[in-house]
Amino acid sequence: MLCPNGPPLLTRLSRLSRPACALAFSLFTLLLPACMLPEKFKARIEYREDASYSYEFSGSAINAVAAWRIKRTGALTDKDRRDLEEEARKMRSNPDVKNARHTGHGRFVLESSGSRESGESTFLFNFLNVVTDPLTGVTVIASNAITEQDWSRLATLGVRMNGTLTVAVPSNAEVLTHNATSKPFMGRGAYEWKLTQLEQRPAMTLRFKQPTSAAEPADTAAPAPEALTEHRPTRILWPMFALSGWTLSILILLAIERVRAVLGGVIGANAFALGDSDEVPLQMQLINRNYMNLLQLPLLFYVACVTSYVTQTASVFTVVLAWLFVALRVAHSAIHVTCNNVKYRFALFAASNVLLMLIWLWLAAQIAAR
């Protein structure tokens, strides 16, 4: 991580970046000498839809050369300790470094975070390197490679790793390949690596479907609304409109049946004074009951649709679930006001409730992922 060998990396990154966008992680590049071995840490990169990103690292690391020297001689010299203190001071001169402190025996406590616009590069400790090709929009995040000879030497140091790497991507970023320990549900959210061994090398290839130019500000590089084929927040509103229309249709049907019954002398208007009395025909009671059903749990459906629209988390999966919910409620109403088969009616009602729960769970997951 703290290797000063920055320029050779660019040559390797340029090879990785063609022909598609590559995102290759190696959080523990160990080119001896003067490099860090991460031990217990958490690292995260979070991309936004305009290809800007934020990043952070928090944890501990050990200087590989110091560890090797301690293993051979049993202790560090005063000069070694002064060099390590100076190394920490130089790291703290970087504005992105929030904390860099040598705690003794070659170990450091490190904390860094920052934010970059689309196309801006980052060489943070040479532990997390981000490079973007301004012409192709290709982004590469990587650290230096490790030779077999370095691995054989490092294996004898007994350094134990316990780290977590998380990479969050928006819906307009296409993940081509990855070797993450776990991936987001339905392809959205964050990819995560549980790192317990030095030889683990997280890797991911990533391409933005709407790349922005590094020379343009994010607000001017954003595509026009009509070009956003992957994110159309208004599509979640149509299932809500459809169910509202169906509810109004049942209300109109109920009104027609009541007026017809009163004008035909079947019942008097007072039969509806306190709701449906025993005098009201069964068919009319069923219509009224179904109308009340459409004003109960569907209220949560409307709230979910509006929340999804406001938070801009309306994915294709959400919209499909919403339309399925509407279809089940329409089918439930049709059976309720006609044959009133309780078995079929209950099955449709239960299925729609399961879908409603899935909609809310998915909505919560999307908001949490942001």
XYZ file of C-alpha atoms in Angstrom, residues 96-321:
226
model
C -7.081 12.564 2.362
C -5.230 10.849 5.208
C -7.167 11.344 8.429
C -4.838 9.315 10.591
C -1.457 7.647 10.117
C 0.280 6.633 13.313
C 3.113 4.202 14.046
C 2.131 2.158 17.116
C 5.390 0.243 17.413
C 6.934 -2.963 16.037
C 6.418 -1.724 12.496
C 2.639 -1.487 12.819
C 0.518 1.474 11.766
C -3.025 2.667 12.378
C -4.342 4.122 9.126
C -7.492 6.004 8.202
C -8.182 7.803 4.955
C -11.180 8.944 2.934
C -11.890 11.221 0.035
C -14.132 12.031 -2.890
C -13.341 12.439 -6.584
C -15.225 13.694 -9.603
C -15.639 11.550 -12.694
C -12.301 10.844 -14.331
C -10.145 12.037 -11.433
C -7.372 9.679 -10.399
C -6.399 8.631 -6.909
C -3.076 7.241 -5.669
C -3.807 6.841 -1.999
C -0.815 5.205 -0.304
C -0.436 3.304 -3.579
C -2.763 0.923 -1.762
C -5.849 2.038 -3.629
C -5.076 3.427 -7.079
C -7.855 4.737 -9.327
C -7.110 5.677 -12.933
C -9.635 6.663 -15.614
C -9.040 6.962 -19.353
C -10.715 10.278 -20.304
C -11.276 9.132 -23.898
C -12.891 5.753 -23.291
C -14.253 6.255 -19.776
C -12.350 3.131 -18.697
C -11.629 3.065 -14.970
C -9.013 0.861 -13.354
C -8.535 0.503 -9.631
C -5.534 -1.604 -8.727
C -2.288 -1.971 -6.860
C 0.994 -3.421 -8.008
C 1.424 -7.090 -8.793
C 3.318 -9.449 -6.491
C 6.003 -11.805 -7.739
C 6.300 -15.417 -6.658
C 9.562 -14.561 -4.896
C 7.806 -11.862 -2.841
C 5.053 -14.323 -1.908
C 7.561 -16.886 -0.690
C 9.236 -14.287 1.524
C 5.972 -12.847 2.843
C 4.565 -16.256 3.698
C 7.192 -16.599 6.420
C 6.185 -13.373 8.211
C 3.027 -14.859 9.729
C 0.925 -11.752 9.102
C -2.764 -12.462 9.666
C -5.344 -10.641 7.597
C -8.954 -9.898 8.483
C -10.339 -7.366 6.037
C -13.508 -6.415 4.234
C -13.677 -4.708 0.868
C -16.965 -3.278 -0.409
C -17.615 -1.831 -3.857
C -20.990 -0.160 -4.405
C -22.115 0.577 -7.951
C -25.212 2.382 -9.306
C -27.720 0.892 -11.720
C -26.063 2.409 -14.791
C -22.755 0.640 -14.069
C -22.399 -2.745 -15.751
C -20.348 -5.285 -13.810
C -18.685 -7.557 -16.345
C -16.747 -9.921 -14.074
C -15.969 -10.216 -10.401
C -14.777 -12.685 -7.783
C -16.566 -11.158 -4.805
C -17.422 -13.246 -1.774
C -20.990 -11.959 -1.955
C -22.840 -9.890 -4.512
C -25.899 -7.636 -4.299
C -29.373 -9.090 -4.558
C -30.780 -8.890 -8.102
C -27.558 -7.317 -9.321
C -27.842 -4.020 -7.457
C -26.102 -2.639 -4.404
C -22.617 -3.553 -3.198
C -20.114 -6.320 -3.897
C -18.183 -7.529 -0.885
C -14.975 -9.440 -0.323
C -14.033 -11.153 2.949
C -10.242 -11.181 2.940
C -8.450 -13.538 5.297
C -5.319 -14.432 3.328
C -2.643 -12.282 1.697
C -2.873 -14.163 -1.589
C -6.538 -13.280 -2.048
C -6.802 -10.810 -4.906
C -10.238 -9.228 -5.344
C -11.026 -8.392 -8.949
C -13.905 -6.791 -10.795
C -14.476 -5.387 -14.270
C -16.887 -2.484 -14.533
C -18.307 -0.338 -17.306
C -20.605 2.665 -17.054
C -23.444 2.602 -19.567
C -23.560 6.404 -19.533
C -19.871 7.371 -19.149
C -19.038 10.988 -18.439
C -16.033 12.892 -19.680
C -13.334 13.758 -17.188
C -13.129 17.235 -18.703
C -16.798 18.040 -18.133
C -18.525 18.810 -14.838
C -20.871 16.109 -13.632
C -23.980 18.265 -14.066
C -23.264 19.081 -17.732
C -22.175 15.532 -18.565
C -25.424 13.987 -17.366
C -27.589 12.613 -20.223
C -30.956 14.083 -21.005
C -33.910 12.508 -19.156
C -35.261 10.895 -22.331
C -31.946 9.065 -22.759
C -32.116 7.382 -19.366
C -33.288 3.967 -20.484
C -32.183 2.233 -17.303
C -33.652 4.684 -14.836
C -37.164 5.981 -15.485
C -38.619 6.785 -12.077
C -42.121 7.549 -13.420
C -42.695 3.947 -14.483
C -43.459 2.975 -10.877
C -46.416 5.373 -10.907
C -48.372 3.554 -13.617
C -49.271 0.476 -11.504
C -50.460 2.905 -8.830
C -52.637 4.746 -11.371
C -54.023 1.427 -12.615
C -55.042 0.240 -9.149
C -56.547 3.645 -8.365
C -58.611 3.419 -11.553
C -59.784 -0.072 -10.647
C -60.789 1.079 -7.153
C -62.818 3.937 -8.629
C -64.468 1.467 -11.021
C -65.621 -0.685 -8.097
C -66.906 2.467 -6.378
C -68.894 3.422 -9.473
C -70.292 -0.110 -9.705
C -71.345 0.063 -6.057
C -73.027 3.432 -6.599
C -74.916 2.139 -9.660
C -76.166 -0.945 -7.787
C -77.344 1.100 -4.802
C -79.156 3.707 -6.888
C -80.768 0.993 -8.987
C -81.949 -0.875 -5.887
C -83.451 2.258 -4.303
C -85.141 3.487 -7.493
C -86.473 -0.009 -8.195
C -88.067 -0.185 -4.768
C -85.988 -3.188 -3.710
C -84.796 -1.406 -0.560
C -85.148 2.023 0.962
C -82.397 4.614 1.209
C -82.419 4.242 5.013
C -80.938 0.766 4.579
C -77.560 2.465 4.019
C -77.818 4.871 6.960
C -75.300 2.928 9.059
C -73.597 1.029 6.273
C -75.003 -2.170 4.825
C -77.947 -3.410 6.899
C -79.431 -6.889 6.695
C -81.904 -5.602 4.109
C -79.157 -4.935 1.573
C -78.885 -7.732 -1.038
C -75.879 -10.035 -0.721
C -74.449 -9.050 -4.124
C -74.378 -5.414 -3.090
C -72.729 -6.303 0.207
C -69.988 -8.165 -1.664
C -69.263 -5.163 -3.871
C -69.103 -2.885 -0.836
C -66.851 -5.321 1.002
C -64.478 -5.522 -1.959
C -64.399 -1.752 -2.212
C -63.370 -1.595 1.455
C -60.647 -4.187 0.777
C -59.231 -1.929 -1.933
C -58.945 0.902 0.591
C -57.046 -1.128 3.208
C -53.738 -2.911 2.396
C -53.390 -1.229 -1.019
C -52.732 1.953 0.948
C -49.288 0.481 1.766
C -48.850 -0.225 -1.939
C -49.432 3.415 -2.813
C -46.975 4.546 -0.135
C -44.336 2.118 -1.441
C -44.765 3.370 -5.016
C -44.496 7.007 -3.997
C -41.453 6.272 -1.795
C -39.767 4.395 -4.626
C -40.443 7.325 -6.953
C -39.160 9.962 -4.526
C -35.988 8.025 -3.664
C -35.439 7.035 -7.329
C -35.078 3.347 -6.498
C -37.726 2.111 -8.947
C -35.914 -0.770 -10.640
C -37.404 -3.097 -13.242
C -37.859 -5.671 -10.483
C -39.889 -3.223 -8.400
C -42.130 -2.315 -11.329
C -42.746 -5.976 -12.181
C -43.740 -6.708 -8.587
